[in-house]
Short mmCIF file of N, CA and C in Angstrom, two decimals:
data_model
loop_
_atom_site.label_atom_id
_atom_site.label_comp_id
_atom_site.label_asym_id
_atom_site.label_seq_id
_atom_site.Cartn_x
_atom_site.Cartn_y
_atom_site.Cartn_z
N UNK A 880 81.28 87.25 108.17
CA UNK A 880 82.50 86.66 108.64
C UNK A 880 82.39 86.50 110.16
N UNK A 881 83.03 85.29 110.70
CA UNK A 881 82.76 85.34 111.89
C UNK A 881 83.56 85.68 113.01
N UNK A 882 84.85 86.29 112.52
CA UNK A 882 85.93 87.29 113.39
C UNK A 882 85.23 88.25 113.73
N UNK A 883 85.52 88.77 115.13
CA UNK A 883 85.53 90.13 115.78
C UNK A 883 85.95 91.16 115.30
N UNK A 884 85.54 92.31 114.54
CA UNK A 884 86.01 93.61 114.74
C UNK A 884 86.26 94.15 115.52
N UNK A 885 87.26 95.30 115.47
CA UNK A 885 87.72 96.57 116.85
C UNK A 885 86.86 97.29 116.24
N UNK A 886 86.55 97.51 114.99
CA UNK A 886 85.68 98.92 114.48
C UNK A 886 84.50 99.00 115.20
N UNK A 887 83.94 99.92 115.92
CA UNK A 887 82.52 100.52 116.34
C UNK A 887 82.09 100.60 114.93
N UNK A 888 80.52 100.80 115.60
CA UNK A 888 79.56 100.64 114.03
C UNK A 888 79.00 102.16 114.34
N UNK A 889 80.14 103.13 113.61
CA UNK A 889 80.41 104.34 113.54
C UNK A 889 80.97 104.59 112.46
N UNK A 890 81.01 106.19 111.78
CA UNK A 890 81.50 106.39 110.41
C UNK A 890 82.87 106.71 111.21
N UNK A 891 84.29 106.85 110.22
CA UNK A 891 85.30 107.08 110.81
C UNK A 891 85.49 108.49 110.70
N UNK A 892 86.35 108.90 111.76
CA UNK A 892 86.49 110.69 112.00
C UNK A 892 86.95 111.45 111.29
N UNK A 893 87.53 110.96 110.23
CA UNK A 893 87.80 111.80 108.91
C UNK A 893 86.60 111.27 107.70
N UNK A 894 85.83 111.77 107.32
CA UNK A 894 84.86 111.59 106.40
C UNK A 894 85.22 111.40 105.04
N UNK A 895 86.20 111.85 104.94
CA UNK A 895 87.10 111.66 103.07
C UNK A 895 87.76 110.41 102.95
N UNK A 896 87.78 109.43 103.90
CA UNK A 896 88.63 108.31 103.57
C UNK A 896 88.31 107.24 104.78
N UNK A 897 88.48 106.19 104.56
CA UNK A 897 88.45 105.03 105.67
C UNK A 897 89.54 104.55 106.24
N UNK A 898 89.32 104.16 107.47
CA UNK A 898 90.19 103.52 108.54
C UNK A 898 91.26 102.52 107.77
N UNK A 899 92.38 102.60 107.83
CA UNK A 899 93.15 100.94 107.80
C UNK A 899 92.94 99.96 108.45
N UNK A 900 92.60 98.92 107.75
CA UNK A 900 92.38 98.00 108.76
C UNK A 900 93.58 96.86 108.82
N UNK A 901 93.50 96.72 110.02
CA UNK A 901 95.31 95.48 110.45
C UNK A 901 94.77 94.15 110.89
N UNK A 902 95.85 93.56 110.67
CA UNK A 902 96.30 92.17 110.93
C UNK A 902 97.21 91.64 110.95
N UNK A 903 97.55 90.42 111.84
CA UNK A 903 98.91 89.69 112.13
C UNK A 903 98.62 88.55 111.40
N UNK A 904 99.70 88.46 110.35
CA UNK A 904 99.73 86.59 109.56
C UNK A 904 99.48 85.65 111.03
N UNK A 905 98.77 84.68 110.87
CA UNK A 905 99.05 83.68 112.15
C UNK A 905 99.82 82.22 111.76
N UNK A 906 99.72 81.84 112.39
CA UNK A 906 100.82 80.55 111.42
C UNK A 906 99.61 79.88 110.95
N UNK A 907 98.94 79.15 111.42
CA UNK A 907 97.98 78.44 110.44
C UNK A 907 97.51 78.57 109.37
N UNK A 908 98.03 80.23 108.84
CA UNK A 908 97.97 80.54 107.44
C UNK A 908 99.15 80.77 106.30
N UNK A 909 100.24 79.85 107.16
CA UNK A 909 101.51 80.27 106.05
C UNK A 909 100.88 78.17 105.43
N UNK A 910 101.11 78.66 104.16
CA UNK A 910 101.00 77.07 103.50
C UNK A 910 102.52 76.44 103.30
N UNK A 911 102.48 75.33 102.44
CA UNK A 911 103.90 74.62 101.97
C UNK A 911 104.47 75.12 101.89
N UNK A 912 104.92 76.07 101.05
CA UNK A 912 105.81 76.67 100.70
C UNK A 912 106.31 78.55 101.51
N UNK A 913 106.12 77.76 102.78
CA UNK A 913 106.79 79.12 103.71
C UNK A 913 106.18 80.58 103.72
N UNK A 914 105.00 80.57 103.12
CA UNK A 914 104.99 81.89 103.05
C UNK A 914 103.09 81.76 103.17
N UNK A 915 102.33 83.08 103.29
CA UNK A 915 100.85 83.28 103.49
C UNK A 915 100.25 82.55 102.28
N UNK A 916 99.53 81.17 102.63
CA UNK A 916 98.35 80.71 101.31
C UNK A 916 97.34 82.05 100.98
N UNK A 917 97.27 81.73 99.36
CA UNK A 917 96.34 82.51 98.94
C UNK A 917 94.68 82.96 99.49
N UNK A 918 94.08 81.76 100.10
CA UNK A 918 93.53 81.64 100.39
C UNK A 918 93.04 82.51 102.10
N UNK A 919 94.04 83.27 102.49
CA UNK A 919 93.73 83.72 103.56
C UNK A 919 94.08 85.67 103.42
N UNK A 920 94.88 85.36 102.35
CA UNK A 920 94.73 86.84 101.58
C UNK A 920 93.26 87.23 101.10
N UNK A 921 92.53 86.18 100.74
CA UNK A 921 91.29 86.55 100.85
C UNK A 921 89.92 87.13 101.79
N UNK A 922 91.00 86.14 102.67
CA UNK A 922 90.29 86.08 104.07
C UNK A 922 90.36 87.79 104.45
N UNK A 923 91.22 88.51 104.70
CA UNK A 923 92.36 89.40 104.76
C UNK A 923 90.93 90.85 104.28
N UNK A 924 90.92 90.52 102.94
CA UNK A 924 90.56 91.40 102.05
C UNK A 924 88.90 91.32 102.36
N UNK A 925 88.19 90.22 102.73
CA UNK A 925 86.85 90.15 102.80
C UNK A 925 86.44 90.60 104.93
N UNK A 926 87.74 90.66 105.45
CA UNK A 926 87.71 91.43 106.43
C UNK A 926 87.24 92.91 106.45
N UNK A 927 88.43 93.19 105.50
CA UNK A 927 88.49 94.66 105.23
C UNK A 927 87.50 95.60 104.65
N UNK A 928 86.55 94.53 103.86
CA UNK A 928 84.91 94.72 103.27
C UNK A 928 84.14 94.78 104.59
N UNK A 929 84.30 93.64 105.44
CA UNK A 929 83.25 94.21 106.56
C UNK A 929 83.82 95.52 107.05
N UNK A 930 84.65 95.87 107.09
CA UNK A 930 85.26 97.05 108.23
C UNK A 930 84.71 97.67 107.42
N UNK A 931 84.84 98.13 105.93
CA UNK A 931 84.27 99.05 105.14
C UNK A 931 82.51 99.27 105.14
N UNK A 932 82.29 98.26 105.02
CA UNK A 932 80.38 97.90 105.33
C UNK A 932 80.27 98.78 106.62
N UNK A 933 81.27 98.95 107.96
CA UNK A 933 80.79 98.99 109.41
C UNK A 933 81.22 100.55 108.93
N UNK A 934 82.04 101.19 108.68
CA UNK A 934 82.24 102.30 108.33
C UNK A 934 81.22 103.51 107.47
N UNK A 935 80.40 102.28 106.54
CA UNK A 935 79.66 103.53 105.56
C UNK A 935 78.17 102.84 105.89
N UNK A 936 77.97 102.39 106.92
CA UNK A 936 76.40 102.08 107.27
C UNK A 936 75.56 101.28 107.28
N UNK A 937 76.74 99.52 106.53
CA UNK A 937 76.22 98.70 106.33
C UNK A 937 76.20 97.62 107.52
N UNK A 938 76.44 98.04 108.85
CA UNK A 938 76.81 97.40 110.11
C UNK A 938 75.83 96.04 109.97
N UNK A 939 76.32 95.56 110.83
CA UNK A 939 74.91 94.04 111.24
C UNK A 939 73.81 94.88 112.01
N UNK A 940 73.75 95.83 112.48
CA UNK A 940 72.22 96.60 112.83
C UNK A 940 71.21 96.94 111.45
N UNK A 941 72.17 97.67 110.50
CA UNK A 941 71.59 97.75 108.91
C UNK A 941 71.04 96.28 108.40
N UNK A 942 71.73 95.21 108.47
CA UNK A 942 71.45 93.89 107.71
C UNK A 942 70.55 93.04 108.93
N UNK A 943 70.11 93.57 110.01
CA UNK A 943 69.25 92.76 110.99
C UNK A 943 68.03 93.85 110.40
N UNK A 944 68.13 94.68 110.46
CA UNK A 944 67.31 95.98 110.52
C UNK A 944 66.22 95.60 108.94
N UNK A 945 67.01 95.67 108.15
CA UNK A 945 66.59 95.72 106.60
C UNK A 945 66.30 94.19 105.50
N UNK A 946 67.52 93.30 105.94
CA UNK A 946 67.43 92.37 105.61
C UNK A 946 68.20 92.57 104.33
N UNK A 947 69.08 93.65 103.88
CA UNK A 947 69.89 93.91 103.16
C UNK A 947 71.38 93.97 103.36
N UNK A 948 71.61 93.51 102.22
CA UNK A 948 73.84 93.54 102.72
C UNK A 948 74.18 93.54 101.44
N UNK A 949 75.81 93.19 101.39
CA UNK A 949 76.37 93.92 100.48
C UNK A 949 76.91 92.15 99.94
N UNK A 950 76.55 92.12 98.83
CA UNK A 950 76.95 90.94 97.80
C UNK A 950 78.50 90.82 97.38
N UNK A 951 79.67 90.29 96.95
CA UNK A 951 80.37 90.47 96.20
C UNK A 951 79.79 89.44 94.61
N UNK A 952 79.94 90.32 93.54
CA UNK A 952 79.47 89.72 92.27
C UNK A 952 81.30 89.41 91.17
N UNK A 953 82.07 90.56 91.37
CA UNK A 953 83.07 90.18 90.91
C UNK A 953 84.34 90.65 91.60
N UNK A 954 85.66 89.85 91.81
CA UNK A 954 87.02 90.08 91.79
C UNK A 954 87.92 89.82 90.89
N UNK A 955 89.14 90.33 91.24
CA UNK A 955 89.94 90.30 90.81
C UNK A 955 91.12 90.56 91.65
N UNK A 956 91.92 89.44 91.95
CA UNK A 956 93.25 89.48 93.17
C UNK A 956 94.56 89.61 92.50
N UNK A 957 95.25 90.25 92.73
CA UNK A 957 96.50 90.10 92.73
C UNK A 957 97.76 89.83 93.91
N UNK A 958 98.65 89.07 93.51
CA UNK A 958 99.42 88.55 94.63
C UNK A 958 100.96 88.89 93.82
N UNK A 959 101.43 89.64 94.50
CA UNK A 959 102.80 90.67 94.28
C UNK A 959 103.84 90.08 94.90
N UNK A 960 104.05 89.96 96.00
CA UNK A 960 104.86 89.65 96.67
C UNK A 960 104.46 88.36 98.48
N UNK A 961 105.75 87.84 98.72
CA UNK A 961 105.62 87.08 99.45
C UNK A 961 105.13 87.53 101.31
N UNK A 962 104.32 87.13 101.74
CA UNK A 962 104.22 87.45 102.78
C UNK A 962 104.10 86.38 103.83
N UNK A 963 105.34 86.66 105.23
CA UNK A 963 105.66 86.07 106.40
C UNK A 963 104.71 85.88 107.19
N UNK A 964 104.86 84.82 108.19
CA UNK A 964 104.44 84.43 109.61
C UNK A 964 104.52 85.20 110.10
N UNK A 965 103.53 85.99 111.22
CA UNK A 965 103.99 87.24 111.87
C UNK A 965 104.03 88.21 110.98
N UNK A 966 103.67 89.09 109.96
CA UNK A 966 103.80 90.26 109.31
C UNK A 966 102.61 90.86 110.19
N UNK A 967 102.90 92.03 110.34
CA UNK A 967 102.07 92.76 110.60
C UNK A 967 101.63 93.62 109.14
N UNK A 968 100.09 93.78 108.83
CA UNK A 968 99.45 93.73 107.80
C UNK A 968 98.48 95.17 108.07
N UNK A 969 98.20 95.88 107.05
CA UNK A 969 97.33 97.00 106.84
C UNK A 969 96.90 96.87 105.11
N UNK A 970 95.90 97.36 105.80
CA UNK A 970 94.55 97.59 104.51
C UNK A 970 94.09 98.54 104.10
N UNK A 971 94.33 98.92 103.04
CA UNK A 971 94.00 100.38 102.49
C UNK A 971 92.28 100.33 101.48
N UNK A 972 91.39 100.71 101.88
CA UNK A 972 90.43 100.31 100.92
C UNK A 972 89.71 102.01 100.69
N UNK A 973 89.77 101.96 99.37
CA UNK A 973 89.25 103.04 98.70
C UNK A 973 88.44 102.51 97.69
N UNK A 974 86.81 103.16 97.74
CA UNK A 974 85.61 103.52 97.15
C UNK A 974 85.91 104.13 95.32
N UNK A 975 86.08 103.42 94.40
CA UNK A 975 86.03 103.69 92.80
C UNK A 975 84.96 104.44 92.10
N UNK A 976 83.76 103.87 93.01
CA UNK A 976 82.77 104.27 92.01
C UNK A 976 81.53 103.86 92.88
N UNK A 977 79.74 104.32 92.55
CA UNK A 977 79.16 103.71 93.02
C UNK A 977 77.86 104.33 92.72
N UNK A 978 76.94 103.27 92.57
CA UNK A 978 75.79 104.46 91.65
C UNK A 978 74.13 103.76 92.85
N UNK A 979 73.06 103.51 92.10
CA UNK A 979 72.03 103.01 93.03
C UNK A 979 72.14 101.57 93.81
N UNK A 980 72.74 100.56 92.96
CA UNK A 980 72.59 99.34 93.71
C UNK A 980 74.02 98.84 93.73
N UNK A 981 75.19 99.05 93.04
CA UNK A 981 76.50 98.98 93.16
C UNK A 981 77.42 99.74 93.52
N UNK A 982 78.47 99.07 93.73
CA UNK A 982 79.62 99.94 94.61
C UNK A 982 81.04 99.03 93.55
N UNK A 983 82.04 99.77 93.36
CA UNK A 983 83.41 99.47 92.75
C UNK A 983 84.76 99.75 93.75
N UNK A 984 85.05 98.71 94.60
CA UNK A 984 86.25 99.55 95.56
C UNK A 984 87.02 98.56 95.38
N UNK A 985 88.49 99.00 95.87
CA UNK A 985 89.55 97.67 95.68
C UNK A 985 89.95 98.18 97.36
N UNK A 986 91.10 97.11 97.80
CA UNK A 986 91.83 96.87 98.71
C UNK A 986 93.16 96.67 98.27
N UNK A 987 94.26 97.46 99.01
CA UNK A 987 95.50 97.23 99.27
C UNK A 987 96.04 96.91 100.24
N UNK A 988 96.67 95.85 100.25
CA UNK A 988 97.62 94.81 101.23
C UNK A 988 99.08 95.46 101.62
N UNK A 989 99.33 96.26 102.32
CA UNK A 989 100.39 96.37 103.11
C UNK A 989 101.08 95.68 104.04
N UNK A 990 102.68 95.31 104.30
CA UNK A 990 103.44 94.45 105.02
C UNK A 990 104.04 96.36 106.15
N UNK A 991 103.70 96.04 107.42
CA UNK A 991 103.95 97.18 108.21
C UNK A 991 104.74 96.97 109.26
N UNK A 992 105.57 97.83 109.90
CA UNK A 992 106.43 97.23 111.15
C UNK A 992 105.85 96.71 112.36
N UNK A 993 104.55 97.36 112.47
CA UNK A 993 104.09 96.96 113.82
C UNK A 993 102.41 96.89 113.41
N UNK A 994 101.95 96.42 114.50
CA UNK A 994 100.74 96.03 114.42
C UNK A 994 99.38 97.22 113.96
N UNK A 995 99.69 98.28 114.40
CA UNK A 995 98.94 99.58 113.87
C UNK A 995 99.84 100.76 113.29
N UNK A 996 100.75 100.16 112.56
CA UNK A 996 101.31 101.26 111.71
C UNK A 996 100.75 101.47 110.33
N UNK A 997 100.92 102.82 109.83
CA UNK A 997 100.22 103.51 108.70
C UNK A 997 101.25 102.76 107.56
N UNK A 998 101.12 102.34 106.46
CA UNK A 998 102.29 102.09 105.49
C UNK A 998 102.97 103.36 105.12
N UNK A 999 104.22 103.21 104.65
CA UNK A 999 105.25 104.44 103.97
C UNK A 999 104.43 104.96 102.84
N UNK A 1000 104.35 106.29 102.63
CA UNK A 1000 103.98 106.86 101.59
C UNK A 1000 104.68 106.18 100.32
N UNK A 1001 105.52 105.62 100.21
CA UNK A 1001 106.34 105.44 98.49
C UNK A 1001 106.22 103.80 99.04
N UNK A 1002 105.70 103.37 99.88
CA UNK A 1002 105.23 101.72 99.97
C UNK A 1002 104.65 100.96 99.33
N UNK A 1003 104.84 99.93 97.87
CA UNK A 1003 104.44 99.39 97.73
C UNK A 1003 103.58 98.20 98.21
N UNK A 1004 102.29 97.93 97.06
CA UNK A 1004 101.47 96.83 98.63
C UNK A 1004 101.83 95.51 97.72
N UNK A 1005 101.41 94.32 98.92
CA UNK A 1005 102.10 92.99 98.56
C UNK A 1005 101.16 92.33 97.49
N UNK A 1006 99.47 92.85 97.92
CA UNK A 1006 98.75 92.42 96.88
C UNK A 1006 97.45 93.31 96.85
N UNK A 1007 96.83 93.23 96.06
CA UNK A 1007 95.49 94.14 96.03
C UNK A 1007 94.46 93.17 95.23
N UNK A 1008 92.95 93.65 95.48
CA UNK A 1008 91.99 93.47 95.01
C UNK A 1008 91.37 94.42 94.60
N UNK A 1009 90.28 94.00 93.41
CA UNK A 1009 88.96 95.30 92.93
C UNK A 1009 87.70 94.61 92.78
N UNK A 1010 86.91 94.43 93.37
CA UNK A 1010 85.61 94.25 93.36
C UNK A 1010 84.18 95.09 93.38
N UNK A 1011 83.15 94.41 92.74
CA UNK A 1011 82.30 94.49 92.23
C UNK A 1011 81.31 94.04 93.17
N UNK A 1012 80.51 95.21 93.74
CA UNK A 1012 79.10 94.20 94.90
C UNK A 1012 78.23 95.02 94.70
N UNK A 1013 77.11 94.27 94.95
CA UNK A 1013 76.01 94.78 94.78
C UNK A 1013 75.09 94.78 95.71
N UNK A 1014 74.16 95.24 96.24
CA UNK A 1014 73.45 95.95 97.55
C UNK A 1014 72.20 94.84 97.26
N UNK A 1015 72.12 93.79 97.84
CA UNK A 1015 70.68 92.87 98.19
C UNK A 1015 70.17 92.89 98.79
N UNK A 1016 68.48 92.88 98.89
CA UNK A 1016 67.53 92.45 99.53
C UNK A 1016 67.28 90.84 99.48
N UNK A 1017 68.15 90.58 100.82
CA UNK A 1017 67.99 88.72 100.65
C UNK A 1017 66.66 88.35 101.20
N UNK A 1018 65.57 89.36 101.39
CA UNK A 1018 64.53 88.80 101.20
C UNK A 1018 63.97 89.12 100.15
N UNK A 1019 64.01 89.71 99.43
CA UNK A 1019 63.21 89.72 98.08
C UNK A 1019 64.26 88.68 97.30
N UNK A 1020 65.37 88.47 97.32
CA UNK A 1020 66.01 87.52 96.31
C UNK A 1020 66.72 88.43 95.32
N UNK A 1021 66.82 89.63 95.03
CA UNK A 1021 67.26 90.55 94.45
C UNK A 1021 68.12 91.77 94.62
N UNK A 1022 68.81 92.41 94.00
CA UNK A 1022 69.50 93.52 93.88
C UNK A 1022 68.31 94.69 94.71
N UNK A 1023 68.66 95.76 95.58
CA UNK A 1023 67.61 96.57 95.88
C UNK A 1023 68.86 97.93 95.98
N UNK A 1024 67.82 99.16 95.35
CA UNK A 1024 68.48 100.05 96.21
C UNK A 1024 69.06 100.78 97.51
N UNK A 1025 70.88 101.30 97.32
CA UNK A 1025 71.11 102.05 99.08
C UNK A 1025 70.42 102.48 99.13
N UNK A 1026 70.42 102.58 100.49
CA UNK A 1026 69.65 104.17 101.43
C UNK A 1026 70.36 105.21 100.70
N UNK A 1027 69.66 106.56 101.05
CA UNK A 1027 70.46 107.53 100.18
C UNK A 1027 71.53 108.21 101.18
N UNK A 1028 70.91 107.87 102.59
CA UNK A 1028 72.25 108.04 103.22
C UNK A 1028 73.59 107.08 102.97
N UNK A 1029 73.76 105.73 102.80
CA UNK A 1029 74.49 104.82 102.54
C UNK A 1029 75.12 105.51 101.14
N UNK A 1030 74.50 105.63 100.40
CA UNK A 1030 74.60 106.14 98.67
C UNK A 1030 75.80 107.04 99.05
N UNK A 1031 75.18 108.28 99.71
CA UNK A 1031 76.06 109.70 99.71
C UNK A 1031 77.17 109.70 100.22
N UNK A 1032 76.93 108.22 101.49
CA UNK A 1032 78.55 108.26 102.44
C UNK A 1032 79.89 107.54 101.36
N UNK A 1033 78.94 106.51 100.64
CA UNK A 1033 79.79 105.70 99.73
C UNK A 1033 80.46 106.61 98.40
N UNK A 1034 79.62 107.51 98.24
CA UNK A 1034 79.75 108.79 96.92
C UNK A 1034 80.86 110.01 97.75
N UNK A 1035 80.69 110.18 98.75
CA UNK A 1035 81.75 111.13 99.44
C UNK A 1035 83.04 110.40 99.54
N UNK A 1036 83.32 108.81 99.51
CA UNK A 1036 84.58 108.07 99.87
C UNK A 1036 85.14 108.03 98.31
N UNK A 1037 84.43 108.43 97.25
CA UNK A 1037 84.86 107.79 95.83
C UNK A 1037 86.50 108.40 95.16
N UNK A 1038 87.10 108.37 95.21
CA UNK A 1038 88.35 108.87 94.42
C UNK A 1038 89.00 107.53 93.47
N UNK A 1039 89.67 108.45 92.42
CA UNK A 1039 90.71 107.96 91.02
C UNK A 1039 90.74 106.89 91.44
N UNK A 1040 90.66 105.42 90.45
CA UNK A 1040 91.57 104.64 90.54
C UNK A 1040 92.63 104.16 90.14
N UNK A 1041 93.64 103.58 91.15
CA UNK A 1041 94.44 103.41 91.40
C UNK A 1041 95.07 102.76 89.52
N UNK A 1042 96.44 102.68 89.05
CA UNK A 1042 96.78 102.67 87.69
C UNK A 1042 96.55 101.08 87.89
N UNK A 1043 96.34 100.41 88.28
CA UNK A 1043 96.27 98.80 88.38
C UNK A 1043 95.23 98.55 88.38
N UNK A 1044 93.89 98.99 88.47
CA UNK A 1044 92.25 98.43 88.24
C UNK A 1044 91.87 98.71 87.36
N UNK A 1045 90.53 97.88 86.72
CA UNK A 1045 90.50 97.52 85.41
C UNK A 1045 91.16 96.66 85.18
N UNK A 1046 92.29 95.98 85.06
CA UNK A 1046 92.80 95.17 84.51
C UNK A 1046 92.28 93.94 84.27
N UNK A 1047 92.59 93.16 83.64
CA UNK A 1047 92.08 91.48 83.32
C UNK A 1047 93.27 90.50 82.86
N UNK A 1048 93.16 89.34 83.09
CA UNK A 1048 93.77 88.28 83.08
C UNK A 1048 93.79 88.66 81.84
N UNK A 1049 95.54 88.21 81.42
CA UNK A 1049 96.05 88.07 80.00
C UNK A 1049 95.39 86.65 79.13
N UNK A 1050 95.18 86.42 78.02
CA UNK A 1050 95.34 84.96 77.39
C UNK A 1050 96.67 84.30 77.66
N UNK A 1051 96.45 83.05 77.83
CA UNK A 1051 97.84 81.97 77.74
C UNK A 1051 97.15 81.39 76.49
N UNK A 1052 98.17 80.92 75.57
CA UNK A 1052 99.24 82.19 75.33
C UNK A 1052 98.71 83.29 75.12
N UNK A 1053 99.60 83.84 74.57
CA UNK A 1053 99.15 85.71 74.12
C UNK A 1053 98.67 85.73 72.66
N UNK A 1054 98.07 86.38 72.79
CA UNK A 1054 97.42 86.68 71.32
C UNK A 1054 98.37 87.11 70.38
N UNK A 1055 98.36 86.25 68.79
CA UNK A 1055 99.11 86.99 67.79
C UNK A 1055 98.68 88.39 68.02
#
């Protein structure tokens, strides 16, 4: 992505969990209908993957260094509620799962009062994602194994997921 991070390409100072990462809606991303296009909720969420990458070791020094980075192979978005021009925005991303060449984490979308505020504990988020990536060697053309340091930092971040992942698109219609 070609936005600037604030994150140093440092692990964060609590080792059990990752940084929130923020953002301000800008107007060029509210669409027709008054409120944030989908399309930049993505934007949003594939931010929050680099911050996570810069956090557990996958910095642009790792992917200059190795020639390895982190793929997305599958999502799944949800969009909950409406979000304003100007919201100030936080990102909650927690680690599901993660074994030699994959990783399982989602992102939660928080609407916050100010630009670096933590969301309310009983805060619902406006939308979330769960994705599926996988660790490439884009020079071999293939899936390769983490480092086992990368492995262990990503295996120390892993906790429950959240009652909303897993899920899948219903049939239209619904099944007898």
């Amino acid at each position: 992505m070609s936005e600037q991070h604030t994150h140093e390409e440092t692990a964060a100072d609590d080792d059990t969990s990752l940084p929130l990462f923020h953002r301000t809606v800008r107007p060029e991303w509210i669409d027709y209908n008054g409120h944030m296009s989908e399309a930049f909720y993505v934007l949003v969420f594939g931010y929050a993957t680099d911050a996570m990458m810069i956090e557990t070791g996958l910095h642009a020094g790792y992917r200059e260094r190795t020639g390895c980075s982190l793929y997305t192979a599958e999502s799944h978005l949800r969009y909950l509620r409406e979000v304003a021009e100007g919201s100030h925005l936080a990102v909650r991303t927690r680690l599901l799962g993660v074994d030699a060449k994959k990783a399982r984490f989602c992102h939660e979308l928080y609407v916050v009062g100010a630009p670096d505020d933590v969301p309310e504990p009983e805060a619902a988020p406006v939308a979330t994602t769960e994705l599926l990536a996988l660790h490439v060697d884009q020079r071999a053309g293939r899936t390769a194994p983490f480092p086992d340091s990368v492995r262990e930092r990503l295996a120390s971040l892993v906790e429950p997921a959240p009652a909303w992942a897993g899920r899948s698109i219903a049939e239209v219609p619904a099944a007898a």
